[in-house]
Amino acid sequence: MRNCKGYTLLDALTALSILSVLSASVLPLYTNIYEERSTIRERKEATILLGQFWNELVLEEMAPPKERTTDDVTYTIKESSNQLCVFFQGTPKRNTVICRSLPHEE
């Protein structure tokens, strides 16, 4: 039996257990990266909407809508005397606010 070349059952089980541990440790990392990618996409959409509404308000003097829903995310737009803000709840249920200052009137 000493001249047998090949893998034993113990070698195969050891390799399978190492592969299982490695894949189990990478899976939470992958889900976290996927959630953060969604958050970045939502923040990008909010920034684009804020820019559009800011241009409409400042340049065309049109009032922005109160809400806009895209891709199952509701963006709430609020205007104060000195800034325009977009509120939304992101994928990992974090409330996020992005604001932009309005020009001062003289």
PDB file of C-alpha atoms in Angstrom:
ATOM      1  CA  MET A   1       0.000   0.000   0.000  1.00  0.00           C
ATOM      2  CA  ARG A   2       2.956   2.359   0.277  1.00  0.00           C
ATOM      3  CA  ASN A   3       3.233   2.820  -3.470  1.00  0.00           C
ATOM      4  CA  CYS A   4      -0.409   3.929  -3.897  1.00  0.00           C
ATOM      5  CA  LYS A   5      -0.468   7.348  -5.476  1.00  0.00           C
ATOM      6  CA  GLY A   6      -3.541   9.515  -5.196  1.00  0.00           C
ATOM      7  CA  TYR A   7      -5.727  11.263  -2.687  1.00  0.00           C
ATOM      8  CA  THR A   8      -7.175   9.620   0.328  1.00  0.00           C
ATOM      9  CA  LEU A   9     -10.584  10.300   1.803  1.00  0.00           C
ATOM     10  CA  LEU A  10      -8.923  12.250   4.611  1.00  0.00           C
ATOM     11  CA  ASP A  11      -7.200  14.557   2.100  1.00  0.00           C
ATOM     12  CA  ALA A  12     -10.475  15.223   0.317  1.00  0.00           C
ATOM     13  CA  LEU A  13     -12.357  15.951   3.560  1.00  0.00           C
ATOM     14  CA  THR A  14      -9.597  18.295   4.740  1.00  0.00           C
ATOM     15  CA  ALA A  15      -9.667  20.240   1.474  1.00  0.00           C
ATOM     16  CA  LEU A  16     -13.466  20.414   1.575  1.00  0.00           C
ATOM     17  CA  SER A  17     -13.478  21.717   5.151  1.00  0.00           C
ATOM     18  CA  ILE A  18     -10.888  24.411   4.323  1.00  0.00           C
ATOM     19  CA  LEU A  19     -12.916  25.461   1.294  1.00  0.00           C
ATOM     20  CA  SER A  20     -16.096  25.604   3.398  1.00  0.00           C
ATOM     21  CA  VAL A  21     -14.484  27.807   6.048  1.00  0.00           C
ATOM     22  CA  LEU A  22     -13.095  30.188   3.435  1.00  0.00           C
ATOM     23  CA  SER A  23     -16.399  30.495   1.578  1.00  0.00           C
ATOM     24  CA  ALA A  24     -18.321  31.027   4.838  1.00  0.00           C
ATOM     25  CA  SER A  25     -15.990  33.860   5.819  1.00  0.00           C
ATOM     26  CA  VAL A  26     -16.316  35.607   2.438  1.00  0.00           C
ATOM     27  CA  LEU A  27     -20.131  35.502   2.224  1.00  0.00           C
ATOM     28  CA  PRO A  28     -20.826  38.242   4.855  1.00  0.00           C
ATOM     29  CA  LEU A  29     -18.255  40.450   3.179  1.00  0.00           C
ATOM     30  CA  TYR A  30     -19.993  40.006  -0.161  1.00  0.00           C
ATOM     31  CA  THR A  31     -23.424  40.918   1.265  1.00  0.00           C
ATOM     32  CA  ASN A  32     -21.963  44.023   2.933  1.00  0.00           C
ATOM     33  CA  ILE A  33     -20.390  45.133  -0.349  1.00  0.00           C
ATOM     34  CA  TYR A  34     -23.702  44.585  -2.153  1.00  0.00           C
ATOM     35  CA  GLU A  35     -25.578  46.753   0.395  1.00  0.00           C
ATOM     36  CA  GLU A  36     -22.982  49.514   0.167  1.00  0.00           C
ATOM     37  CA  ARG A  37     -23.219  49.452  -3.623  1.00  0.00           C
ATOM     38  CA  SER A  38     -26.977  50.016  -3.305  1.00  0.00           C
ATOM     39  CA  THR A  39     -26.379  52.867  -0.854  1.00  0.00           C
ATOM     40  CA  ILE A  40     -23.947  54.546  -3.243  1.00  0.00           C
ATOM     41  CA  ARG A  41     -26.461  54.219  -6.084  1.00  0.00           C
ATOM     42  CA  GLU A  42     -29.208  55.782  -3.934  1.00  0.00           C
ATOM     43  CA  ARG A  43     -26.956  58.671  -2.841  1.00  0.00           C
ATOM     44  CA  LYS A  44     -25.999  59.278  -6.471  1.00  0.00           C
ATOM     45  CA  GLU A  45     -29.676  59.403  -7.466  1.00  0.00           C
ATOM     46  CA  ALA A  46     -30.426  61.793  -4.589  1.00  0.00           C
ATOM     47  CA  THR A  47     -27.558  64.071  -5.634  1.00  0.00           C
ATOM     48  CA  ILE A  48     -28.771  64.122  -9.242  1.00  0.00           C
ATOM     49  CA  LEU A  49     -32.332  64.930  -8.119  1.00  0.00           C
ATOM     50  CA  LEU A  50     -31.053  67.666  -5.813  1.00  0.00           C
ATOM     51  CA  GLY A  51     -29.124  69.226  -8.693  1.00  0.00           C
ATOM     52  CA  GLN A  52     -32.163  69.126 -10.983  1.00  0.00           C
ATOM     53  CA  PHE A  53     -34.504  70.619  -8.387  1.00  0.00           C
ATOM     54  CA  TRP A  54     -31.944  73.249  -7.388  1.00  0.00           C
ATOM     55  CA  ASN A  55     -31.596  74.348 -11.031  1.00  0.00           C
ATOM     56  CA  GLU A  56     -35.371  74.470 -11.468  1.00  0.00           C
ATOM     57  CA  LEU A  57     -35.804  76.492  -8.274  1.00  0.00           C
ATOM     58  CA  VAL A  58     -32.953  78.949  -8.793  1.00  0.00           C
ATOM     59  CA  LEU A  59     -32.873  79.370 -12.563  1.00  0.00           C
ATOM     60  CA  GLU A  60     -36.472  78.765 -13.594  1.00  0.00           C
ATOM     61  CA  GLU A  61     -38.164  79.724 -10.286  1.00  0.00           C
ATOM     62  CA  MET A  62     -40.240  76.526 -10.271  1.00  0.00           C
ATOM     63  CA  ALA A  63     -41.146  74.969  -6.924  1.00  0.00           C
ATOM     64  CA  PRO A  64     -39.765  71.441  -6.512  1.00  0.00           C
ATOM     65  CA  PRO A  65     -42.141  68.532  -5.909  1.00  0.00           C
ATOM     66  CA  LYS A  66     -42.566  67.279  -2.345  1.00  0.00           C
ATOM     67  CA  GLU A  67     -41.657  63.657  -3.144  1.00  0.00           C
ATOM     68  CA  ARG A  68     -40.147  61.578  -5.916  1.00  0.00           C
ATOM     69  CA  THR A  69     -40.042  57.781  -5.963  1.00  0.00           C
ATOM     70  CA  THR A  70     -37.507  55.861  -8.035  1.00  0.00           C
ATOM     71  CA  ASP A  71     -36.459  52.214  -7.679  1.00  0.00           C
ATOM     72  CA  ASP A  72     -38.523  51.682  -4.499  1.00  0.00           C
ATOM     73  CA  VAL A  73     -36.826  54.610  -2.715  1.00  0.00           C
ATOM     74  CA  THR A  74     -38.863  57.686  -1.822  1.00  0.00           C
ATOM     75  CA  TYR A  75     -36.931  60.958  -1.904  1.00  0.00           C
ATOM     76  CA  THR A  76     -38.539  63.780   0.099  1.00  0.00           C
ATOM     77  CA  ILE A  77     -37.596  67.306  -0.976  1.00  0.00           C
ATOM     78  CA  LYS A  78     -37.725  70.144   1.571  1.00  0.00           C
ATOM     79  CA  GLU A  79     -36.982  73.777   0.929  1.00  0.00           C
ATOM     80  CA  SER A  80     -35.994  76.221   3.652  1.00  0.00           C
ATOM     81  CA  SER A  81     -35.019  79.865   3.405  1.00  0.00           C
ATOM     82  CA  ASN A  82     -31.349  79.137   2.774  1.00  0.00           C
ATOM     83  CA  GLN A  83     -31.097  75.553   1.480  1.00  0.00           C
ATOM     84  CA  LEU A  84     -32.742  72.766  -0.470  1.00  0.00           C
ATOM     85  CA  CYS A  85     -32.540  69.253   1.022  1.00  0.00           C
ATOM     86  CA  VAL A  86     -33.336  65.714  -0.112  1.00  0.00           C
ATOM     87  CA  PHE A  87     -34.217  63.133   2.573  1.00  0.00           C
ATOM     88  CA  PHE A  88     -34.375  59.387   1.949  1.00  0.00           C
ATOM     89  CA  GLN A  89     -34.072  56.075   3.760  1.00  0.00           C
ATOM     90  CA  GLY A  90     -31.363  53.939   2.206  1.00  0.00           C
ATOM     91  CA  THR A  91     -31.114  50.192   1.733  1.00  0.00           C
ATOM     92  CA  PRO A  92     -29.667  49.326   5.159  1.00  0.00           C
ATOM     93  CA  LYS A  93     -32.446  51.483   6.695  1.00  0.00           C
ATOM     94  CA  ARG A  94     -30.222  54.495   7.303  1.00  0.00           C
ATOM     95  CA  ASN A  95     -31.836  57.920   7.073  1.00  0.00           C
ATOM     96  CA  THR A  96     -29.778  60.166   4.820  1.00  0.00           C
ATOM     97  CA  VAL A  97     -29.961  63.910   4.131  1.00  0.00           C
ATOM     98  CA  ILE A  98     -28.207  65.744   1.298  1.00  0.00           C
ATOM     99  CA  CYS A  99     -28.480  69.544   1.212  1.00  0.00           C
ATOM    100  CA  ARG A 100     -27.398  72.345  -1.077  1.00  0.00           C
ATOM    101  CA  SER A 101     -27.335  76.044  -0.233  1.00  0.00           C
ATOM    102  CA  LEU A 102     -29.560  78.468  -2.060  1.00  0.00           C
ATOM    103  CA  PRO A 103     -28.065  81.714  -3.371  1.00  0.00           C
ATOM    104  CA  HIS A 104     -28.589  84.780  -1.217  1.00  0.00           C
ATOM    105  CA  GLU A 105     -30.904  87.427  -2.609  1.00  0.00           C
ATOM    106  CA  GLU A 106     -29.644  91.012  -2.492  1.00  0.00           C
TER     107      GLU A 106
END
